[in-house]
mmCIF file of C-alpha atoms in Angstrom:
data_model
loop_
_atom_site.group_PDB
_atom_site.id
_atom_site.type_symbol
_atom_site.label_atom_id
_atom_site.label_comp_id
_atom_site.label_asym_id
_atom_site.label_seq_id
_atom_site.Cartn_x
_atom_site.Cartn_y
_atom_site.Cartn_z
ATOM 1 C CA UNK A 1 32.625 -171.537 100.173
ATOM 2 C CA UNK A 2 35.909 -171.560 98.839
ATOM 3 C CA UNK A 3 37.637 -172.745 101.726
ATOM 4 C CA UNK A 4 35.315 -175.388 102.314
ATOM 5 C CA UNK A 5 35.910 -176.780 98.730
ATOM 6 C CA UNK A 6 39.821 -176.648 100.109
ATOM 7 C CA UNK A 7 39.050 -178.362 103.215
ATOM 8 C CA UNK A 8 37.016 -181.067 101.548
ATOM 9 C CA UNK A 9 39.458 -181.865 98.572
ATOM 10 C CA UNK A 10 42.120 -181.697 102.201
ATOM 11 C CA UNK A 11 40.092 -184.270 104.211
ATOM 12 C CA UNK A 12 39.432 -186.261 100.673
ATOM 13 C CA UNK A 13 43.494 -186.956 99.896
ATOM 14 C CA UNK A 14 44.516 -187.665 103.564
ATOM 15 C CA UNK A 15 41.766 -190.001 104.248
ATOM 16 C CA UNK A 16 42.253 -191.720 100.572
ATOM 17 C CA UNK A 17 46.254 -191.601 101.656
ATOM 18 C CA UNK A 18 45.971 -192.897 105.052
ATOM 19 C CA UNK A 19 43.521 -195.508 103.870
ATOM 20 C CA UNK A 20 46.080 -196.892 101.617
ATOM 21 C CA UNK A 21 48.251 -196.821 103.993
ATOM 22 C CA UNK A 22 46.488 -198.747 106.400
ATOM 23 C CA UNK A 23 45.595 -201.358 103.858
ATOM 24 C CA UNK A 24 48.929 -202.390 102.790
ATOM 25 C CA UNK A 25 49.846 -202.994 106.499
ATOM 26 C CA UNK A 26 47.093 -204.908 106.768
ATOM 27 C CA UNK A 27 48.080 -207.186 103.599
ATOM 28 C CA UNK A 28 51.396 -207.283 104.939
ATOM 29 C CA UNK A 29 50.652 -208.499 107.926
ATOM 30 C CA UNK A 30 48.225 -211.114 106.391
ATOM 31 C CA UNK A 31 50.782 -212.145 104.088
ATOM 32 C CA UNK A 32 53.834 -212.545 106.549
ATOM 33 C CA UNK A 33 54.501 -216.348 106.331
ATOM 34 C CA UNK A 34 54.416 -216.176 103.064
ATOM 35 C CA UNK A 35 56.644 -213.108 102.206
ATOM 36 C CA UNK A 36 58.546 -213.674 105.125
ATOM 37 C CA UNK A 37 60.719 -216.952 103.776
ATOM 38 C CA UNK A 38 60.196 -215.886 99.703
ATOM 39 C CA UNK A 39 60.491 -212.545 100.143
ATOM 40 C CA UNK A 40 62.516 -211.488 102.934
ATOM 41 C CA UNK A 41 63.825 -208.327 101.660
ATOM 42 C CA UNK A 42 60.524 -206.731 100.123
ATOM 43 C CA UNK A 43 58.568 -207.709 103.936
ATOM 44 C CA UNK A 44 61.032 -206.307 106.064
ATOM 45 C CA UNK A 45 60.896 -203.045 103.916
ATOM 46 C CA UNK A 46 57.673 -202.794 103.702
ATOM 47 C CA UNK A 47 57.299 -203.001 107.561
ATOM 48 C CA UNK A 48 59.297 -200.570 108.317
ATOM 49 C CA UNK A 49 58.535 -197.815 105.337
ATOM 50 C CA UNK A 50 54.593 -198.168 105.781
ATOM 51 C CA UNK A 51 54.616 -196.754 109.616
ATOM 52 C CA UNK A 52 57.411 -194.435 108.435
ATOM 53 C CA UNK A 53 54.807 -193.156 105.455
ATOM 54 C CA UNK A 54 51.624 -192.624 107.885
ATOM 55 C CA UNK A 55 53.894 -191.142 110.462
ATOM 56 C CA UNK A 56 54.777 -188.301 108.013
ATOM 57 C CA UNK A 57 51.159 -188.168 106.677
ATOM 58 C CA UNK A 58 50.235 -187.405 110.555
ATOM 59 C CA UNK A 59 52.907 -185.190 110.783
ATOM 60 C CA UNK A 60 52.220 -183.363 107.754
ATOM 61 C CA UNK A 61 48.660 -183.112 108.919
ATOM 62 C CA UNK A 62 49.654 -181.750 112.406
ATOM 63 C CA UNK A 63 51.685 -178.963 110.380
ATOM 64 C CA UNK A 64 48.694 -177.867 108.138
ATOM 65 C CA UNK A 65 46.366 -177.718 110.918
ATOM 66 C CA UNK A 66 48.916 -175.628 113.279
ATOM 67 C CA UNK A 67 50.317 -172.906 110.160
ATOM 68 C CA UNK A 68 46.859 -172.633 108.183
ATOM 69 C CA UNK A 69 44.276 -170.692 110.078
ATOM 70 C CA UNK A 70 41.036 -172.435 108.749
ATOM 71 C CA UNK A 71 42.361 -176.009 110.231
ATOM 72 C CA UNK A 72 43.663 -174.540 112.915
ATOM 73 C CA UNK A 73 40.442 -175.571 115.382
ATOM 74 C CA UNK A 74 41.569 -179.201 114.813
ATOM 75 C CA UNK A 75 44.860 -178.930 115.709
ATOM 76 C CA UNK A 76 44.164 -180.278 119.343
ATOM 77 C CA UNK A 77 42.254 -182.538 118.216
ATOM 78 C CA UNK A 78 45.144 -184.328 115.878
ATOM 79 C CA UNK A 79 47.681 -184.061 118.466
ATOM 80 C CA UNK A 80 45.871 -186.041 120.717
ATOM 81 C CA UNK A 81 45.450 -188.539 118.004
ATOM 82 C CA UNK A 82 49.384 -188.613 116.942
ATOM 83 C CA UNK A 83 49.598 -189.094 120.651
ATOM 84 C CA UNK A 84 47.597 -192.343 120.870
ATOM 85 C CA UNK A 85 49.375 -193.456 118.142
ATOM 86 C CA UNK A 86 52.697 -193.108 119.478
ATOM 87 C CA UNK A 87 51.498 -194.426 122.988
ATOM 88 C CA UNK A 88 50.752 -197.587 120.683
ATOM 89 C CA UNK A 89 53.800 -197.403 118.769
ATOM 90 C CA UNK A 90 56.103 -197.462 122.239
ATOM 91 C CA UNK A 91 54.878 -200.647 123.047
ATOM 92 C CA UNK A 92 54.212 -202.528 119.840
ATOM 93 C CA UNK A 93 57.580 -201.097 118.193
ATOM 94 C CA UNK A 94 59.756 -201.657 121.143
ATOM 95 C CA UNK A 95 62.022 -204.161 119.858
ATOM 96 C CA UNK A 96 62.841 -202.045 117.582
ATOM 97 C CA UNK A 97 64.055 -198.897 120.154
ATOM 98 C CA UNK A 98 65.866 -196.970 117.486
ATOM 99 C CA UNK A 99 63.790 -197.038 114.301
ATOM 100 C CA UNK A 100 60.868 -196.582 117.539
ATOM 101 C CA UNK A 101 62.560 -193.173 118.084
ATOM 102 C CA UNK A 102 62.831 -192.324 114.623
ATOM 103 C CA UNK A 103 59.282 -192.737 114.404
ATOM 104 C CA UNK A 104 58.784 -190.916 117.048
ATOM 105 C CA UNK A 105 60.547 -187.915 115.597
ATOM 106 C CA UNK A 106 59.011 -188.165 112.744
ATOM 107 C CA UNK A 107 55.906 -187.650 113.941
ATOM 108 C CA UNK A 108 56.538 -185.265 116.957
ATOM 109 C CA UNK A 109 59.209 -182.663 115.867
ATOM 110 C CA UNK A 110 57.778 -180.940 112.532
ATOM 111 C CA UNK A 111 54.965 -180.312 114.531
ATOM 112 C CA UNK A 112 56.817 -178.795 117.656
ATOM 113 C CA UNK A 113 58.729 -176.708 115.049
ATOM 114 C CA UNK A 114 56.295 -175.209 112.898
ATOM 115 C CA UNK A 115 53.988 -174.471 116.636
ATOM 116 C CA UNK A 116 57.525 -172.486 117.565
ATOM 117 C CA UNK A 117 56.687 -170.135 114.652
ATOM 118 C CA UNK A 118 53.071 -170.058 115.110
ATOM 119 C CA UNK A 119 52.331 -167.329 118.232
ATOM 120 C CA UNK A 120 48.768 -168.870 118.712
ATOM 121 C CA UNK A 121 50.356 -172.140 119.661
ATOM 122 C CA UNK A 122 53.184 -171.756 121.193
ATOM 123 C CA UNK A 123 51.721 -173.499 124.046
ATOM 124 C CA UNK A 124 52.215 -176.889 122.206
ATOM 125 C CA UNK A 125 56.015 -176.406 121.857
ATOM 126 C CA UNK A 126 56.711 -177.426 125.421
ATOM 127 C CA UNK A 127 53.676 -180.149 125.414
ATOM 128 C CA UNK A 128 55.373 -181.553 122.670
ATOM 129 C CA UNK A 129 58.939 -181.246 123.565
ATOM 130 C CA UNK A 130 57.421 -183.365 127.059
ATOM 131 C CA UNK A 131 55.668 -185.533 124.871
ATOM 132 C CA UNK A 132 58.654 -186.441 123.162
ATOM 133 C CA UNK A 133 61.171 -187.074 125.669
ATOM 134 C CA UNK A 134 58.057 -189.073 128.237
ATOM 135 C CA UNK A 135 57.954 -191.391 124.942
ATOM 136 C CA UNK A 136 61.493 -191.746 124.596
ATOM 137 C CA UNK A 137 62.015 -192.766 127.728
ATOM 138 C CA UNK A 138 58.948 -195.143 127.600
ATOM 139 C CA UNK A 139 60.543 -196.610 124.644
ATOM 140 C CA UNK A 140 63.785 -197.369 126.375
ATOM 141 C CA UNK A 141 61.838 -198.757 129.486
ATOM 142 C CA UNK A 142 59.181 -200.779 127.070
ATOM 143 C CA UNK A 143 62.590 -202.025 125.135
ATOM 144 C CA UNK A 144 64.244 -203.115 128.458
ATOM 145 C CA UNK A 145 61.206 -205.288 129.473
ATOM 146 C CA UNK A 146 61.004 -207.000 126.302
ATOM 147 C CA UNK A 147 64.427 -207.899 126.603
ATOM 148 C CA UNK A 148 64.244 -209.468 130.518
ATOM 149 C CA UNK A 149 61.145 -211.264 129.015
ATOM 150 C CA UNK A 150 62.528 -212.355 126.194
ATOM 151 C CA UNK A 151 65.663 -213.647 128.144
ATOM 152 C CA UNK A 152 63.457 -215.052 130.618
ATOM 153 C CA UNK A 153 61.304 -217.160 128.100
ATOM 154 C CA UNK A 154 64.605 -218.049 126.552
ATOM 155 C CA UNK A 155 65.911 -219.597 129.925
ATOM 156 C CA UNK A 156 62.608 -221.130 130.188
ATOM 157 C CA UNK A 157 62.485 -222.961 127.399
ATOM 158 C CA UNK A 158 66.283 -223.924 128.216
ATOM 159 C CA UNK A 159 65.657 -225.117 130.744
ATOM 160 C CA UNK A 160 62.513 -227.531 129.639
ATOM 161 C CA UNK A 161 64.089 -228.728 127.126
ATOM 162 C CA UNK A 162 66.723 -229.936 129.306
ATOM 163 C CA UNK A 163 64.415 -231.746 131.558
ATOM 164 C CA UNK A 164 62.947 -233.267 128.819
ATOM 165 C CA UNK A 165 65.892 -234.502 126.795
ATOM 166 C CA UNK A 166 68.424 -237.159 127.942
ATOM 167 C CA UNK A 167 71.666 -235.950 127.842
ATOM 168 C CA UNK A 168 73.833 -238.313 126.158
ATOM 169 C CA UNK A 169 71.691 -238.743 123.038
ATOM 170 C CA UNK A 170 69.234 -235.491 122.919
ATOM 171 C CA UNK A 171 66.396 -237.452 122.190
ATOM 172 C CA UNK A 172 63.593 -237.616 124.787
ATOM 173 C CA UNK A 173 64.066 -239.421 127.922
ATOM 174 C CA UNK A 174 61.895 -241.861 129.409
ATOM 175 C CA UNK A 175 60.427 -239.202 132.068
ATOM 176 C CA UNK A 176 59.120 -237.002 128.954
ATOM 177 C CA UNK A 177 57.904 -240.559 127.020
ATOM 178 C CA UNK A 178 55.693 -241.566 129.895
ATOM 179 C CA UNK A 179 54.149 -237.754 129.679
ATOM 180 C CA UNK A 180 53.394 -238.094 125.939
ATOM 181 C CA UNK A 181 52.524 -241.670 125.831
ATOM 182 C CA UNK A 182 49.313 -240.978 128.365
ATOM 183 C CA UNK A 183 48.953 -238.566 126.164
ATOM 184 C CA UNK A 184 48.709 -240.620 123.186
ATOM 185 C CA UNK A 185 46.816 -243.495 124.682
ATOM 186 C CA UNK A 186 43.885 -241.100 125.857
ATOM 187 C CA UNK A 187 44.179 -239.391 122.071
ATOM 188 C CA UNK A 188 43.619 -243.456 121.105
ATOM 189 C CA UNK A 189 40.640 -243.912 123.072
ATOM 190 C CA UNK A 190 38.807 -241.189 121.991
ATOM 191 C CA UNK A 191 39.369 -241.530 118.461
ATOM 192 C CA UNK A 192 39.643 -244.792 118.138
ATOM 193 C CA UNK A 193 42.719 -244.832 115.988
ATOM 194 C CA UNK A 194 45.716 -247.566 115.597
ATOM 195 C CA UNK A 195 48.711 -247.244 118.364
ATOM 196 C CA UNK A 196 52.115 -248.757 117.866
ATOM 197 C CA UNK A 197 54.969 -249.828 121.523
ATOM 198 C CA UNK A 198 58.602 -250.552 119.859
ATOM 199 C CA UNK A 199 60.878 -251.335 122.235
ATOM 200 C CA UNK A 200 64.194 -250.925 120.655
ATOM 201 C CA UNK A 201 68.044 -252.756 121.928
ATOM 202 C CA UNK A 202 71.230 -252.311 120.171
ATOM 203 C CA UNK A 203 72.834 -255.713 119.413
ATOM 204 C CA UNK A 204 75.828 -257.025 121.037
ATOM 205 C CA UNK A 205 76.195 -253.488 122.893
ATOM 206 C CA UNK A 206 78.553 -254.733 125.614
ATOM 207 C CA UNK A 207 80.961 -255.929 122.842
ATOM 208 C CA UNK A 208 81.430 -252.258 121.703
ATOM 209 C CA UNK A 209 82.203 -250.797 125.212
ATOM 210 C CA UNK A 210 84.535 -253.595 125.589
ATOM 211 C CA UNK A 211 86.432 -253.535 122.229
ATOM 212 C CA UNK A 212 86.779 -249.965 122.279
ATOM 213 C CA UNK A 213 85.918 -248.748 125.131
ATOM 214 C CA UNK A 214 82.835 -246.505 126.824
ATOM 215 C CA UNK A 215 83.348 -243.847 124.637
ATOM 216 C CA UNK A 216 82.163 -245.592 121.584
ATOM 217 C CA UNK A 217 79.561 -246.920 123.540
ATOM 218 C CA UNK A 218 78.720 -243.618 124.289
ATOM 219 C CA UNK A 219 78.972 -242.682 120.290
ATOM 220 C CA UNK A 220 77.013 -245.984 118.934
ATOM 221 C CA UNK A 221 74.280 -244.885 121.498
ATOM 222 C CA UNK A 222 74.290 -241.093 119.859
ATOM 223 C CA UNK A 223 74.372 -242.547 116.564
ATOM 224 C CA UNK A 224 71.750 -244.898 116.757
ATOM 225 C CA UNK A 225 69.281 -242.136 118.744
ATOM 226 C CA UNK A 226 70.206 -240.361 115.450
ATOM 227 C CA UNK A 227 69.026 -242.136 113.183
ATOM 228 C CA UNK A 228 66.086 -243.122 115.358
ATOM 229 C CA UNK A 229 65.166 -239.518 115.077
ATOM 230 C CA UNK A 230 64.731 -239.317 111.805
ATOM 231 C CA UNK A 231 62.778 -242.158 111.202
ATOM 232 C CA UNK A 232 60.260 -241.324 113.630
ATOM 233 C CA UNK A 233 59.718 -237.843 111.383
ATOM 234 C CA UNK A 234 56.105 -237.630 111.587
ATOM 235 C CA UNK A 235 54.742 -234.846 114.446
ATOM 236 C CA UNK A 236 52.847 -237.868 116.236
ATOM 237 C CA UNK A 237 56.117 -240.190 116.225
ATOM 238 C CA UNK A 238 57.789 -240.100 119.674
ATOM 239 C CA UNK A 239 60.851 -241.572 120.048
ATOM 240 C CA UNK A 240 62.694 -241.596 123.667
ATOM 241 C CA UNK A 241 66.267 -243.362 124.957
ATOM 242 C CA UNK A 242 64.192 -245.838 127.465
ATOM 243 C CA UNK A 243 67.107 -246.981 129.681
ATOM 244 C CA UNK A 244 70.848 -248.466 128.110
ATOM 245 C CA UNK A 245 71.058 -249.081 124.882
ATOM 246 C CA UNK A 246 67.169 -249.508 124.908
ATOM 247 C CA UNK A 247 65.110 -246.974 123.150
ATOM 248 C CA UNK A 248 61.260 -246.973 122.754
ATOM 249 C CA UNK A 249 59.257 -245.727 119.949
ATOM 250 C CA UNK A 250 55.445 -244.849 119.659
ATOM 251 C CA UNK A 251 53.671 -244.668 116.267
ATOM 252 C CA UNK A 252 50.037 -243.670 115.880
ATOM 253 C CA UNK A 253 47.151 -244.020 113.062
ATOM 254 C CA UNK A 254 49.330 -246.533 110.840
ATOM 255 C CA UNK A 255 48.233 -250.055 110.621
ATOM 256 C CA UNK A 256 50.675 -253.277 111.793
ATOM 257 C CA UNK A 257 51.745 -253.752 107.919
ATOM 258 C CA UNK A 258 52.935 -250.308 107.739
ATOM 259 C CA UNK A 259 54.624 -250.862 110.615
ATOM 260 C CA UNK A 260 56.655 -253.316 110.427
ATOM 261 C CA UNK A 261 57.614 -252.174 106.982
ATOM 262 C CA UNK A 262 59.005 -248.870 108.523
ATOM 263 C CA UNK A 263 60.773 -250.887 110.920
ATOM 264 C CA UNK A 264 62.907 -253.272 108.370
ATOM 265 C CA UNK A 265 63.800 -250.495 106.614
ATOM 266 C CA UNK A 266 64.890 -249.155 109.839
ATOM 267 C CA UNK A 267 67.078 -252.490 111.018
ATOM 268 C CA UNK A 268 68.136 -252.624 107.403
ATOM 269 C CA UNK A 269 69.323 -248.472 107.629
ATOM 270 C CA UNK A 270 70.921 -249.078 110.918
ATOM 271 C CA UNK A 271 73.332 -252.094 109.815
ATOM 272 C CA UNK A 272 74.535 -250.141 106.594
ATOM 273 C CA UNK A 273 75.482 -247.731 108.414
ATOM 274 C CA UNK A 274 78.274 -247.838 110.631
ATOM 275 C CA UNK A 275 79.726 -245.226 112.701
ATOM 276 C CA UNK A 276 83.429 -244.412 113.453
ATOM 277 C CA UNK A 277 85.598 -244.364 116.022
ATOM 278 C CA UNK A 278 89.437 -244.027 116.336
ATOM 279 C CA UNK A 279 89.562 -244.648 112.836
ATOM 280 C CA UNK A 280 87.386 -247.775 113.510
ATOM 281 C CA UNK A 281 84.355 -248.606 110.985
ATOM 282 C CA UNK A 282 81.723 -250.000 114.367
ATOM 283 C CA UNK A 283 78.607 -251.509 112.625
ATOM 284 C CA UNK A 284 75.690 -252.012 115.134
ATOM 285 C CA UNK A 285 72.889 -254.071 114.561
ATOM 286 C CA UNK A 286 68.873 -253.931 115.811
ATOM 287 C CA UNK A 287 66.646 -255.861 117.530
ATOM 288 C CA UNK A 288 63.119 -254.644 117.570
ATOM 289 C CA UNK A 289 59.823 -255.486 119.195
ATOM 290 C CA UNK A 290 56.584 -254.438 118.522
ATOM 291 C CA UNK A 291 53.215 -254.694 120.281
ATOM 292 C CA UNK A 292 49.800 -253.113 118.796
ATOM 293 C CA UNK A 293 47.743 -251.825 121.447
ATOM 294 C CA UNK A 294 44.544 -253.985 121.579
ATOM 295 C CA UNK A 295 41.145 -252.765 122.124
ATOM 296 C CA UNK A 296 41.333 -254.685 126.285
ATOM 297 C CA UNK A 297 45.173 -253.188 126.657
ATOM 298 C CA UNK A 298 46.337 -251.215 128.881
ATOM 299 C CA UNK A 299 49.511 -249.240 128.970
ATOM 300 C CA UNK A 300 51.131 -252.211 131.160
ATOM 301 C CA UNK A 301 49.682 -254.705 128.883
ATOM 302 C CA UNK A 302 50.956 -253.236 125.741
ATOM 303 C CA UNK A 303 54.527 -252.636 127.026
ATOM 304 C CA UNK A 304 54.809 -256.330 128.693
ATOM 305 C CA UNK A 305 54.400 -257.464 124.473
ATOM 306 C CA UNK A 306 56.399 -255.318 123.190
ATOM 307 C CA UNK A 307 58.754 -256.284 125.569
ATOM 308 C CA UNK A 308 58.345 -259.457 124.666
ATOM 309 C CA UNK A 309 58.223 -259.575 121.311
ATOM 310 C CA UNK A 310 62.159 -258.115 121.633
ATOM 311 C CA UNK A 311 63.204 -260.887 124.523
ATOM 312 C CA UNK A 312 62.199 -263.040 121.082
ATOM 313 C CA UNK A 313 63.651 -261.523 118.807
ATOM 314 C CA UNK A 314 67.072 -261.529 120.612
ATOM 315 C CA UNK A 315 66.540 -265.107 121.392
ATOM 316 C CA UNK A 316 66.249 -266.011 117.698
ATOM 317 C CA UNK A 317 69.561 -264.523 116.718
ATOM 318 C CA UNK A 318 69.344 -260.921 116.552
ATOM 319 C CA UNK A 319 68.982 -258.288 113.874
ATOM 320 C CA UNK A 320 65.399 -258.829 113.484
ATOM 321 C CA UNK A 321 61.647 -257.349 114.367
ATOM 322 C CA UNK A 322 59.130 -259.732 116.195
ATOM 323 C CA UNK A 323 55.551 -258.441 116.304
ATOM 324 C CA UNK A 324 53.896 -259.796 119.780
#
């Protein structure tokens, strides 16, 4: 009787412990993007102390169960389960390959020790000592194929992005704009929302490269993308270099008022703020034209306006946006 009451109260405070455990890794985890950039610190402790805590409550277990005869029936039993958990913990932890063998440790060795002074299980000494070095060599293996695939998704991306971005100005390029304008227009169709073409032309380009030379052609072309970039800020804005010193910009769900209002301010950014060259103060103006796809348009239609509307717009003197 008495040793059940000791075996109850036993199962009681490891499953309360491991409970607890388990719940604050699963708040953690819930509450990563938020404790991740306020609390950098506290979350990177906390995920690496609460596997470290229930791997020495499993290890602890293991110990009682091996040394103290009336657990000792379930000592198989939570071996296989520290086992499972470390099979998980190879692969899941495997960034990680040191703290992963720490953990490891933790959760293998007091057991193997306290079986090497136990006669009735000094079987488990060299299942465990096998166990230990067949996960430590997983973990190096698991830790080595994260790495290839991370380098590998790395290059990948690299390697998109370059195909993707012009060169010159790291903006998109017009191969990339033609992918996410279809895009865009099909997004239009089916919900029915408002689609902006700007077709974009630095003033008096040929001037620069001729004044000072290709190079600061080269820099009013960066410089311009630049600011392009950031005006086009919203996740829906694309903004691409088109061809030249042409760039094209698409802007979706905001009505032709709105529009043209972003654009002035724009112009009006891009002429107060020269760039420099040489110890030369270039200002570059901006001619913009703008066509609002139409419910008959198509993507040929659209462009020919906008096209256009910035033939007009250089015709009238420059430094201006025509809506056509």
């Amino acid at each position: 009787q008495r040793q059940m009451c000791i075996r109850d109260r036993f199962n009681t405070v490891f499953s309360a412990l491991f409970a607890f455990t388990s719940l604050i890794r699963i708040v953690h985890a819930y509450a990563t993007d938020h404790m991740y950039n306020k609390h950098y610190g506290l979350w990177r402790v906390v995920l690496f102390a609460m596997p470290l805590v229930q791997g020495t409550i499993l290890s602890i277990l293991l110990v009682i169960m091996v040394s103290h005869e009336p657990f000792q029936k379930m000592a198989i039993v939570v071996l296989l389960l520290v086992t499972g958990i470390i099979s998980g913990s190879a692969i899941s932890l495997s960034p990680k390959p040191l703290f992963t063998q720490i953990y490891i440790s933790v959760l293998i060795l007091p057991g193997l020790v306290t079986s090497l002074f136990t006669p009735e299980f000094h079987f488990l000494v060299p299942l465990s000592a096998i166990l230990w070095l067949y996960f430590a060599f997983s973990t190096h293996r698991f830790y080595n194929d994260y790495k290839t695939a991370f380098a590998t998704e790395l290059h990948l991306k690299d390697n998109q992005k370059k195909l993707q971005t012009d060169p010159l100005t790291q903006i998109y390029n017009r191969q990339y704009f033609d992918i996410v304008l279809d895009l865009q227009w099909n997004l239009m169709a089916r919900s029915h929302s408002q689609l902006s073409i700007l077709f974009l032309d630095l003033d008096h380009f040929k001037s620069i490269n001729d004044n000072y030379g290709h190079l600061a052609g080269d820099r009013a072309l960066c410089h311009a993308a630049d600011l392009f970039h950031k005006h086009a800020r919203r996740q829906t804005d694309v903004c691409a270099r088109y061809g030249g010193e042409e760039f094209v910009i698409v802007f979706s769900g905001i009505d032709k008022i709105t529009v043209m209002n972003r654009l002035n301010i724009l112009r009006k950014k891009v002429a107060s703020l020269p760039f420099t060259f040489k110890n030369n103060r270039v200002s570059i103006t901006l001619s913009i034209g703008v066509s609002l796809v139409q419910k008959d348009d198509n993507v040929h239609s659209a462009f020919e306006r906008a096209d256009t509307a910035l033939y007009q717009a250089k015709k009238d003197g420059k430094n201006r946006v025509i809506y056509g």
